[in-house]
Coordinates of C-alpha atoms in Angstrom, one line a residue:
Chain P
X272 CA 7.9 -73.0 -1.8
X273 CA 4.7 -72.9 -1.9
X274 CA 2.2 -70.3 -3.8
X275 CA 5.0 -68.5 -5.6
X276 CA 3.4 -65.1 -6.4
X277 CA 0.0 -65.4 -6.2
X278 CA 0.4 -64.6 -2.3
X279 CA -2.6 -62.1 -1.3
X280 CA -1.0 -58.6 -0.4
X281 CA -3.4 -58.0 2.4
X282 CA -0.6 -58.8 5.1
X283 CA 2.1 -56.2 5.2
X284 CA 4.9 -58.0 3.2
X285 CA 8.5 -58.7 5.5
X286 CA 11.3 -57.4 4.0
X287 CA 14.8 -59.2 4.2
X288 CA 18.3 -57.7 5.7
X289 CA 19.1 -57.4 2.2
X290 CA 16.1 -55.3 0.6
X291 CA 18.0 -52.3 0.6
X292 CA 21.1 -53.7 -1.6
X293 CA 18.3 -55.5 -4.1
X294 CA 16.8 -52.1 -4.7
X295 CA 20.5 -50.6 -4.9
X296 CA 20.7 -53.2 -8.0
X297 CA 17.8 -52.2 -9.4
X298 CA 16.0 -55.2 -8.6
X299 CA 12.1 -55.7 -9.7
X300 CA 10.6 -56.4 -6.3
X301 CA 7.4 -58.8 -6.0
X302 CA 5.4 -60.7 -3.3
X303 CA 6.6 -63.9 -2.9
X304 CA 6.0 -66.4 0.8
X305 CA 5.0 -63.0 2.3
X306 CA 8.3 -61.1 1.7
X307 CA 8.8 -58.5 -0.7
X308 CA 11.7 -60.3 -2.7
X309 CA 13.5 -59.7 -6.6
X310 CA 12.3 -61.5 -9.2
X311 CA 14.5 -59.8 -11.4
X312 CA 17.6 -57.6 -11.8
X313 CA 18.1 -55.4 -14.7
X314 CA 20.2 -57.9 -16.8
X315 CA 16.7 -60.2 -16.7
X316 CA 15.4 -63.9 -15.6
X317 CA 17.2 -65.4 -19.1
X318 CA 20.8 -63.3 -18.7
X319 CA 20.7 -63.9 -14.6
X320 CA 20.0 -67.9 -15.5
X321 CA 22.6 -68.5 -18.2
X322 CA 25.2 -66.0 -15.8
X323 CA 24.4 -68.6 -13.0
X324 CA 25.2 -71.8 -15.0
X325 CA 28.6 -70.0 -16.5
X326 CA 30.2 -68.3 -13.5
X327 CA 28.5 -67.6 -9.8
X328 CA 24.9 -66.1 -9.2
X329 CA 23.8 -64.6 -5.5
X330 CA 20.6 -65.2 -4.8
X331 CA 18.7 -63.5 -0.9
X332 CA 16.7 -66.7 0.1
X333 CA 16.6 -65.0 3.8
X334 CA 12.5 -65.9 3.1
X335 CA 13.0 -69.1 3.8
X336 CA 13.3 -70.5 7.5
X337 CA 16.2 -72.1 9.0
X338 CA 16.2 -73.1 12.8
X339 CA 17.8 -75.2 15.2
X340 CA 16.3 -77.6 17.1
X341 CA 17.9 -78.7 20.3
X342 CA 17.2 -81.4 23.2
X343 CA 15.4 -79.9 26.0
X344 CA 18.1 -80.6 28.2
X345 CA 20.9 -78.7 26.1
X346 CA 23.6 -79.4 23.6
X347 CA 27.2 -81.3 24.7
X348 CA 27.4 -85.1 25.0
X349 CA 28.1 -86.1 21.4
X350 CA 26.7 -89.2 19.4
X351 CA 24.1 -90.0 22.1
X352 CA 23.2 -86.3 22.2
X353 CA 22.6 -86.6 18.6
X354 CA 20.8 -90.1 18.4
X355 CA 18.3 -88.4 20.8
X356 CA 17.4 -85.1 18.5
X357 CA 17.8 -87.8 15.3
X358 CA 15.1 -90.0 16.8
X359 CA 12.6 -87.1 17.7
X360 CA 12.3 -85.8 14.4
X361 CA 12.4 -89.1 12.8
X362 CA 9.2 -89.5 14.3
X363 CA 8.1 -86.6 11.5
X364 CA 10.3 -87.5 8.5
X365 CA 11.0 -90.9 6.5
X366 CA 14.8 -90.2 6.3
X367 CA 17.8 -92.1 8.5
X368 CA 18.8 -88.3 10.3
X369 CA 20.8 -90.8 13.0
X370 CA 23.1 -92.0 10.4
X371 CA 24.3 -88.4 9.5
X372 CA 28.0 -87.9 10.0
X373 CA 28.7 -84.8 12.0
X374 CA 28.8 -82.2 9.1
X375 CA 26.5 -84.3 6.8
X376 CA 23.3 -82.9 5.4
X377 CA 20.2 -84.9 3.7
X378 CA 17.0 -83.8 2.0
X379 CA 14.0 -85.2 3.7
X380 CA 10.4 -84.4 3.9
X381 CA 7.7 -84.1 6.4
X382 CA 5.0 -86.2 6.6
X383 CA 1.3 -86.1 7.5
X384 CA -0.9 -89.3 8.6
X385 CA -1.3 -90.5 5.0
X386 CA 2.3 -90.1 3.8
X387 CA 1.4 -86.7 2.2
X388 CA 4.2 -84.1 2.3
X389 CA 3.7 -81.2 4.0
X390 CA 7.1 -79.9 2.9
X391 CA 10.2 -80.0 2.1
X392 CA 13.6 -79.6 3.9
X393 CA 17.3 -80.0 4.8
X394 CA 18.3 -81.5 8.1
X395 CA 21.8 -80.9 9.3
X396 CA 23.9 -82.5 11.9
X397 CA 26.3 -80.4 13.2
X398 CA 30.1 -80.5 13.6
X399 CA 32.1 -81.3 17.3
X400 CA 31.0 -83.1 20.1
X401 CA 29.8 -79.8 22.3
X402 CA 27.1 -78.8 19.5
X403 CA 25.6 -82.8 19.3
X404 CA 22.2 -82.9 20.5
X405 CA 20.9 -79.8 17.9
X406 CA 20.0 -79.8 14.5
X407 CA 20.3 -77.1 11.8
X408 CA 16.9 -77.1 9.5
X409 CA 16.3 -75.3 6.8
X410 CA 12.3 -75.5 5.4
X411 CA 10.7 -73.5 2.8
X412 CA 9.6 -70.0 3.4
X413 CA 5.9 -70.4 2.5
X414 CA 6.0 -73.4 4.9
X415 CA 7.4 -72.1 8.1
X416 CA 5.1 -71.1 10.1
X417 CA 3.1 -74.8 9.6
X418 CA 6.4 -76.5 10.1
X419 CA 7.4 -74.9 13.0
X420 CA 4.2 -75.0 14.5
X421 CA 4.3 -78.8 14.2
X422 CA 8.0 -79.5 15.6
X423 CA 6.9 -77.4 18.5
X424 CA 3.7 -79.0 19.0
X425 CA 4.8 -82.4 18.6
X426 CA 8.1 -82.3 20.5
X427 CA 7.2 -79.8 23.5
X428 CA 8.6 -80.7 26.5
X429 CA 11.7 -82.2 24.8
X430 CA 13.4 -80.3 21.9
X431 CA 13.5 -76.3 21.9
X432 CA 12.9 -74.7 18.5
X433 CA 15.1 -71.7 17.6
X434 CA 14.1 -69.9 14.6
X435 CA 16.4 -67.9 12.4
X436 CA 14.7 -66.4 10.1
X437 CA 15.6 -62.9 11.2
X438 CA 19.4 -63.6 9.7
X439 CA 20.6 -63.3 6.4
X440 CA 20.5 -67.1 3.9
X441 CA 22.0 -66.2 0.8
X442 CA 23.2 -68.9 -1.4
X443 CA 26.0 -68.4 -4.3
X444 CA 25.7 -70.8 -6.9
X445 CA 27.6 -71.9 -9.9
X446 CA 30.8 -73.2 -11.5
X447 CA 33.0 -70.1 -10.1
X448 CA 31.0 -70.3 -6.7
X449 CA 33.6 -72.3 -5.1
X450 CA 36.2 -69.9 -5.9
X451 CA 34.8 -67.1 -4.7
X452 CA 33.9 -68.5 -1.8
X453 CA 37.3 -69.6 -0.5
X454 CA 38.8 -66.4 -0.4
X455 CA 35.9 -65.3 2.3
X456 CA 35.7 -68.5 3.8
X457 CA 38.9 -70.5 3.4
X458 CA 38.5 -74.4 3.7
X459 CA 35.0 -74.5 2.1
X460 CA 36.1 -75.3 -0.9
X461 CA 37.3 -78.7 0.4
X462 CA 33.5 -79.1 1.1
X463 CA 31.5 -82.0 -0.8
X464 CA 27.9 -82.0 -1.5
X465 CA 25.6 -81.9 1.3
X466 CA 27.9 -81.1 4.0
X467 CA 28.3 -77.8 6.1
X468 CA 31.3 -75.7 8.2
X469 CA 30.9 -73.5 11.0
X470 CA 32.9 -70.0 10.6
X471 CA 33.5 -67.1 12.5
X472 CA 32.8 -63.7 10.8
X473 CA 33.4 -61.0 12.4
X474 CA 33.1 -62.1 15.9
X475 CA 29.7 -63.9 14.6
X476 CA 29.1 -67.7 13.8
X477 CA 28.2 -68.2 10.7
X478 CA 27.1 -71.7 8.8
X479 CA 28.4 -72.4 5.2
X480 CA 26.6 -75.5 3.3
X481 CA 27.6 -77.1 0.3
X482 CA 24.2 -77.1 -1.7
X483 CA 21.6 -75.4 -3.5
X484 CA 18.5 -75.4 -5.4
X485 CA 20.1 -74.7 -9.2
X486 CA 21.8 -78.1 -10.4
X487 CA 24.9 -76.1 -9.7
X488 CA 27.9 -76.4 -7.3
X489 CA 27.5 -74.0 -4.8
X490 CA 26.7 -73.0 -1.1
X491 CA 24.3 -71.5 1.2
X492 CA 25.1 -69.0 4.1
X493 CA 23.8 -68.5 7.0
X494 CA 25.1 -65.2 8.9
X495 CA 23.7 -62.4 11.2
X496 CA 22.8 -59.3 9.1
X497 CA 25.2 -57.6 10.7
X498 CA 28.3 -59.7 9.4
X499 CA 26.1 -60.4 6.3
X500 CA 25.2 -57.1 4.6
X501 CA 29.0 -56.4 4.1
X502 CA 29.9 -59.8 3.3
X503 CA 27.2 -59.9 0.5
X504 CA 28.3 -56.3 -0.7
X505 CA 31.5 -57.8 -1.0
X506 CA 30.8 -60.4 -2.7
X507 CA 28.5 -58.7 -5.4
X508 CA 32.1 -56.3 -6.4
X509 CA 33.5 -59.9 -7.7
X510 CA 33.3 -59.4 -11.4
X511 CA 32.6 -63.3 -11.2
X512 CA 29.2 -62.6 -9.3
X513 CA 25.9 -61.1 -10.0
X514 CA 22.8 -60.9 -8.1
X515 CA 20.1 -63.4 -9.4
X516 CA 16.2 -63.0 -8.7
X517 CA 13.6 -65.6 -8.3
X518 CA 12.8 -65.8 -11.9
X519 CA 15.8 -67.4 -12.7
X520 CA 15.5 -69.4 -9.8
X521 CA 12.6 -70.7 -11.0
X522 CA 14.4 -71.9 -14.1
X523 CA 17.4 -73.2 -13.0
X524 CA 15.6 -75.5 -10.5
X525 CA 13.2 -76.8 -13.1
X526 CA 15.8 -77.7 -15.7
X527 CA 17.7 -79.1 -12.8
X528 CA 14.8 -81.6 -11.8
X529 CA 14.0 -80.2 -8.5
X530 CA 10.6 -79.9 -6.9
X531 CA 8.9 -76.3 -5.9
X532 CA 6.9 -76.9 -3.1
X533 CA 3.2 -76.2 -3.5
X534 CA 3.4 -76.8 -7.1
X535 CA 5.1 -79.9 -7.7
X536 CA 4.6 -81.3 -4.1
X537 CA 1.8 -80.8 -1.6
X538 CA 0.0 -83.0 1.2
X539 CA -1.7 -85.4 -1.3
X540 CA 1.8 -86.3 -3.2
X541 CA 3.4 -89.3 -1.6
X542 CA 7.2 -89.0 -1.6
X543 CA 7.4 -92.6 -3.6
X544 CA 5.1 -90.4 -6.6
X545 CA 6.8 -87.8 -6.3
X546 CA 10.1 -89.6 -7.4
X547 CA 11.7 -89.1 -3.8
X548 CA 11.9 -92.7 -2.6
X549 CA 15.5 -92.2 -2.0
X550 CA 14.9 -89.9 0.6
X551 CA 13.6 -93.1 2.6
X552 CA 16.6 -94.8 3.8
X553 CA 17.4 -98.9 4.3
X554 CA 16.7 -98.6 8.1
X555 CA 13.9 -96.7 8.0
X556 CA 12.1 -98.6 5.1
X557 CA 12.8 -101.9 7.1
X558 CA 11.3 -100.4 10.5
X559 CA 8.4 -98.9 8.7
X560 CA 8.3 -96.0 11.7
X561 CA 7.1 -93.0 10.0
X562 CA 3.9 -91.0 9.2
X563 CA 2.0 -92.9 6.2
X564 CA 4.5 -95.6 6.3
X565 CA 2.2 -97.9 5.3
X566 CA 0.6 -96.2 2.3
X567 CA 4.5 -95.2 1.2
X568 CA 5.9 -98.9 1.4
X569 CA 3.0 -100.3 -0.3
X570 CA 4.0 -97.4 -3.2
X571 CA 7.0 -98.3 -3.0
X572 CA 6.6 -102.1 -3.5
X573 CA 3.4 -102.1 -5.9
X574 CA 4.0 -98.8 -7.6
X575 CA 2.1 -95.5 -7.3
X576 CA -1.0 -94.9 -9.4
X577 CA 0.6 -91.6 -10.8
X578 CA 4.1 -90.8 -10.8
X579 CA 6.2 -87.6 -11.3
X580 CA 8.0 -87.1 -14.4
X581 CA 9.8 -84.6 -17.2
X582 CA 8.0 -83.4 -20.0
X583 CA 9.8 -81.9 -22.9
X584 CA 7.0 -80.0 -25.4
X585 CA 8.4 -80.8 -28.9
X586 CA 7.1 -77.2 -30.0
X587 CA 8.1 -73.9 -28.8
X588 CA 4.8 -73.1 -26.5
X589 CA 5.6 -73.2 -23.2
X590 CA 3.6 -75.5 -21.1
X591 CA 2.5 -73.9 -17.5
X592 CA 1.6 -75.0 -14.2
X593 CA -2.0 -76.5 -15.0
X594 CA -2.0 -78.0 -18.3
X595 CA -3.2 -81.0 -19.0
X596 CA -1.7 -84.1 -20.1
X597 CA -3.4 -86.3 -22.6
X598 CA -2.8 -89.3 -24.6
X599 CA -5.1 -89.8 -27.4
X600 CA -7.7 -87.1 -26.6
X601 CA -7.7 -88.7 -22.9
X602 CA -5.8 -87.1 -19.9
X603 CA -3.6 -88.8 -18.1
X604 CA -1.8 -86.3 -16.0
X605 CA -1.1 -82.7 -15.4
X606 CA 1.6 -80.4 -15.7
X607 CA 3.1 -79.3 -11.8
X608 CA 5.7 -76.7 -13.1
X609 CA 6.4 -75.0 -16.4
X610 CA 8.2 -72.8 -18.2
X611 CA 11.3 -71.9 -20.7
X612 CA 14.8 -73.8 -20.2
X613 CA 17.4 -71.3 -20.9
X614 CA 20.1 -73.8 -20.8
X615 CA 18.2 -76.1 -23.2
X616 CA 16.9 -73.9 -25.4
X617 CA 13.5 -75.0 -25.4
X618 CA 10.5 -75.7 -23.1
X619 CA 10.6 -77.3 -20.0
X620 CA 8.2 -79.0 -17.6
X621 CA 7.5 -81.4 -15.1
X622 CA 4.2 -83.4 -14.3
X623 CA 2.4 -86.0 -12.8
X624 CA 1.3 -88.6 -15.0
X625 CA -0.6 -92.1 -14.8
X626 CA 2.5 -94.7 -14.2
X627 CA 1.5 -96.6 -17.1
X628 CA 2.3 -93.8 -19.4
X629 CA 5.5 -92.3 -17.2
X630 CA 8.1 -94.2 -19.1
X631 CA 10.6 -91.6 -20.8
X632 CA 10.1 -91.3 -24.5
X633 CA 6.4 -91.8 -24.4
X634 CA 4.5 -89.6 -26.9
X635 CA 1.5 -87.1 -25.1
X636 CA -0.2 -84.0 -25.6
X637 CA -0.2 -81.1 -24.0
X638 CA -3.6 -78.9 -24.0
X639 CA -2.3 -75.7 -23.9
X640 CA -5.1 -73.1 -24.6
X641 CA -7.4 -75.6 -26.0
X642 CA -4.8 -76.7 -28.9
X643 CA -3.3 -80.3 -28.4
X644 CA 0.9 -79.7 -28.5
X645 CA 3.1 -82.7 -29.2
X646 CA 5.4 -83.7 -26.1
X647 CA 7.2 -86.5 -24.7
X648 CA 8.0 -88.0 -21.1
X649 CA 11.4 -87.1 -20.6
X650 CA 14.6 -87.9 -17.8
X651 CA 14.9 -85.4 -15.0
X652 CA 17.2 -83.4 -14.7
X653 CA 17.0 -81.9 -18.4
X654 CA 20.4 -80.2 -17.3
X655 CA 23.2 -82.4 -15.8
X656 CA 23.8 -82.0 -12.1
X657 CA 27.1 -80.3 -11.7
X658 CA 27.6 -81.6 -7.4
X659 CA 30.8 -81.5 -6.1
X660 CA 30.7 -85.3 -4.8
Chain G
X262 CA -15.1 -42.9 -41.8
X263 CA -11.7 -41.1 -41.6
X264 CA -9.3 -42.3 -44.1
X265 CA -5.5 -42.6 -43.0
X266 CA -3.7 -41.6 -45.8
X267 CA -0.6 -41.4 -43.9
X268 CA 0.4 -44.3 -41.5
X269 CA -0.3 -43.3 -38.1
X270 CA 0.0 -45.2 -34.8
X271 CA -2.2 -45.3 -31.8
X272 CA -2.1 -46.9 -28.0
X273 CA -4.0 -49.1 -25.8
X274 CA -4.1 -48.7 -22.2
X275 CA -3.0 -52.6 -22.5
X276 CA 0.6 -51.7 -24.3
X277 CA -0.6 -52.5 -27.7
X278 CA -0.3 -50.0 -30.5
X279 CA -1.8 -49.7 -33.6
X280 CA -0.7 -48.2 -37.0
X281 CA -3.3 -47.2 -39.2
X282 CA -2.9 -47.2 -43.0
X283 CA -6.5 -46.7 -45.0
X284 CA -8.5 -49.5 -43.7
X285 CA -5.9 -51.9 -42.2
X286 CA -4.5 -51.8 -38.7
X287 CA -0.9 -53.2 -38.1
X288 CA -1.1 -54.2 -34.1
X289 CA 2.0 -55.0 -31.8
X290 CA 3.3 -54.5 -28.2
X291 CA 4.7 -51.8 -27.3
X292 CA 8.8 -51.3 -25.7
X293 CA 7.3 -50.7 -22.3
X294 CA 5.0 -54.2 -22.6
X295 CA 7.8 -55.9 -23.9
X296 CA 10.5 -54.6 -21.3
X297 CA 7.8 -55.7 -18.8
X298 CA 7.5 -59.5 -20.1
X299 CA 11.3 -59.4 -20.3
X300 CA 12.7 -62.1 -22.6
X301 CA 9.8 -63.3 -24.9
X302 CA 10.1 -67.2 -25.7
X303 CA 7.2 -67.9 -27.5
X304 CA 4.6 -66.0 -29.8
X305 CA 1.0 -68.0 -30.5
X306 CA -0.7 -65.8 -33.2
X307 CA -4.2 -65.8 -34.7
X308 CA -5.2 -67.8 -37.8
X309 CA -5.6 -65.5 -41.0
X310 CA -9.6 -65.0 -41.6
X311 CA -9.8 -65.0 -37.3
X312 CA -12.4 -62.3 -36.2
X313 CA -12.0 -60.1 -33.1
X314 CA -13.8 -57.5 -30.9
X315 CA -12.2 -55.4 -28.9
X316 CA -10.7 -56.7 -25.8
X317 CA -10.8 -60.1 -27.2
X318 CA -7.6 -62.5 -26.5
X319 CA -5.9 -62.3 -29.9
X320 CA -2.8 -62.9 -29.3
X321 CA -0.2 -65.0 -26.3
X322 CA 3.8 -63.8 -25.6
X323 CA 5.4 -66.0 -23.3
X324 CA 8.7 -65.1 -21.2
X325 CA 10.9 -67.3 -19.7
X326 CA 8.3 -66.3 -16.3
X327 CA 5.1 -66.5 -17.7
X328 CA 2.7 -66.4 -20.3
X329 CA 0.6 -63.0 -21.2
X330 CA -2.4 -62.1 -23.5
X331 CA -2.1 -59.6 -26.1
X332 CA -6.1 -58.1 -26.7
X333 CA -7.7 -57.1 -30.3
X334 CA -7.3 -53.2 -29.8
X335 CA -10.6 -52.8 -31.8
X336 CA -13.3 -54.9 -33.9
X337 CA -11.4 -56.2 -36.8
X338 CA -10.7 -59.3 -39.2
X339 CA -7.0 -60.6 -39.5
X340 CA -5.6 -60.6 -43.2
X341 CA -2.1 -61.1 -42.3
X342 CA 0.0 -62.8 -39.5
X343 CA 4.2 -61.9 -38.6
X344 CA 5.1 -65.7 -39.2
X345 CA 9.0 -64.9 -38.9
X346 CA 7.8 -64.4 -35.0
X347 CA 7.1 -68.4 -34.8
X348 CA 11.4 -68.9 -35.2
X349 CA 12.3 -65.7 -34.0
X350 CA 10.0 -64.6 -30.8
X351 CA 12.7 -62.5 -29.5
X352 CA 12.4 -60.4 -32.3
X353 CA 9.9 -58.8 -30.0
X354 CA 12.2 -57.7 -27.6
X355 CA 15.0 -56.6 -30.0
X356 CA 12.3 -54.7 -32.6
X357 CA 8.8 -54.4 -30.7
X358 CA 7.7 -51.6 -32.7
X359 CA 8.7 -52.4 -36.1
X360 CA 10.0 -56.1 -37.2
X361 CA 8.4 -57.3 -33.9
X362 CA 4.5 -56.6 -35.5
X363 CA 2.2 -59.4 -34.8
X364 CA -0.5 -58.9 -37.3
X365 CA -2.5 -57.0 -39.7
X366 CA -6.6 -56.0 -39.3
X367 CA -9.4 -54.9 -41.2
X368 CA -10.5 -52.2 -39.7
X369 CA -14.8 -52.5 -39.0
X370 CA -15.5 -49.6 -37.5
X371 CA -12.7 -46.5 -38.1
X372 CA -14.8 -44.5 -35.2
X373 CA -13.3 -46.5 -33.1
X374 CA -9.6 -45.3 -33.7
X375 CA -10.6 -42.0 -32.1
X376 CA -11.0 -44.1 -28.6
X377 CA -7.7 -44.8 -28.6
X378 CA -4.6 -42.6 -27.4
X379 CA -2.2 -40.9 -29.6
X380 CA 1.7 -40.8 -28.8
X381 CA 1.7 -38.0 -26.7
X382 CA -1.2 -39.6 -24.2
X383 CA 0.5 -42.8 -24.3
X384 CA 3.7 -41.2 -23.3
X385 CA 1.7 -39.8 -20.5
X386 CA -0.3 -42.7 -19.2
X387 CA 2.9 -44.8 -19.2
X388 CA 4.2 -41.8 -17.0
X389 CA 1.3 -42.4 -14.1
X390 CA 2.2 -46.3 -14.2

């Protein structure tokens, strides 16, 4: 997601189908990605964060950009149809989409011609022979108009884009999420990380994916409002579930070392600099057939000039986005996300640093309000991932 | 100069409180402010001896979400800071108007106090927000 709360509010803010429910839950609302979104509930960011790590937190992420990309000549046709639609999207992303198994999902990045990241997104291959030739794609809320414009332009006459951002997309995250979910979606507890299943709920089709943005086990559910509003209401009556705002979403993902688009990633950043080289599978690396391949493959073999790393401030002062990273009075990098990590009990940050200084344990100084504060380069994530593999 | 022989508390539109006693002013942030900030995880206090004019950045409070400046309410010189906040910043949430004080200023111009709000005026002001 881009540009956090700095959205200008001259445009009319949109509301998600769960807006009334947020208000009922006492949410504090802020403009985010063009929507009026809950930044926190009465429990507060710290308690919401800790609740999600211990139980199950429910996040409205309907501001994001779920969509379907479908062959112009229609779905059906098994592997062949999948290979056709996968090859089309592979023109824009460096991941191996063709080799996805039915039901499998992959994180990838949308690239510009210079190998810079235009967005990060998750692409899912549907289950069932009759559904092949279609991909379920979720892009960032603040980038969806850009991304969808690119898909429509580049795939004109070959594939059809169907927006699904009029639906509810919500996430249930935390160690108790699977136990809560299995009563609503029997069988979903057997899914492994980055896999999905379709379900029928009150006659409407919905998609349950095992993924998330907190580092915890969890699910994301795409569902139409008429079925989704009562579903979310009922989930919130479970004593293991609490609504969680964007404030805790940010501290959770930062501790988990996950990137926030517009902050940790932007059109100048390559996947190698961002330490996301793993999204480029072997077949694509060998073929070098994606935008900016020359730069990306060169950085992969020779090393990038700068690299995304974790930064652990050694004092209590958090280092926010934009804080300069120095060594011996010389600027060597910049913080792109920073705050306090409630689960680790100290400030946490990530940023870009000259590769020569990127080794974990390297001592650096953070220039916080003119004062040099000691910090070290740290391994990411700060909190181990708790995914169901 | 008006002498406040009994401690008397005044407020700013930026949600600082100022308790005046003789020529000293103890400064902190109000319950309204700490509540709006949320869980406070760091407080940066001024140096003893530093001098401020009204509106100067005097201290910083950081919540999980963001950093916010605390402004000097009047002209003054810092004579004491609440060092306990360095280790226990959450004190500002727990006891904003007592244990969570930030610093004590030596008042330069007592007339400035008259420009601050009293409790009734501050309460009315908060209700307009």
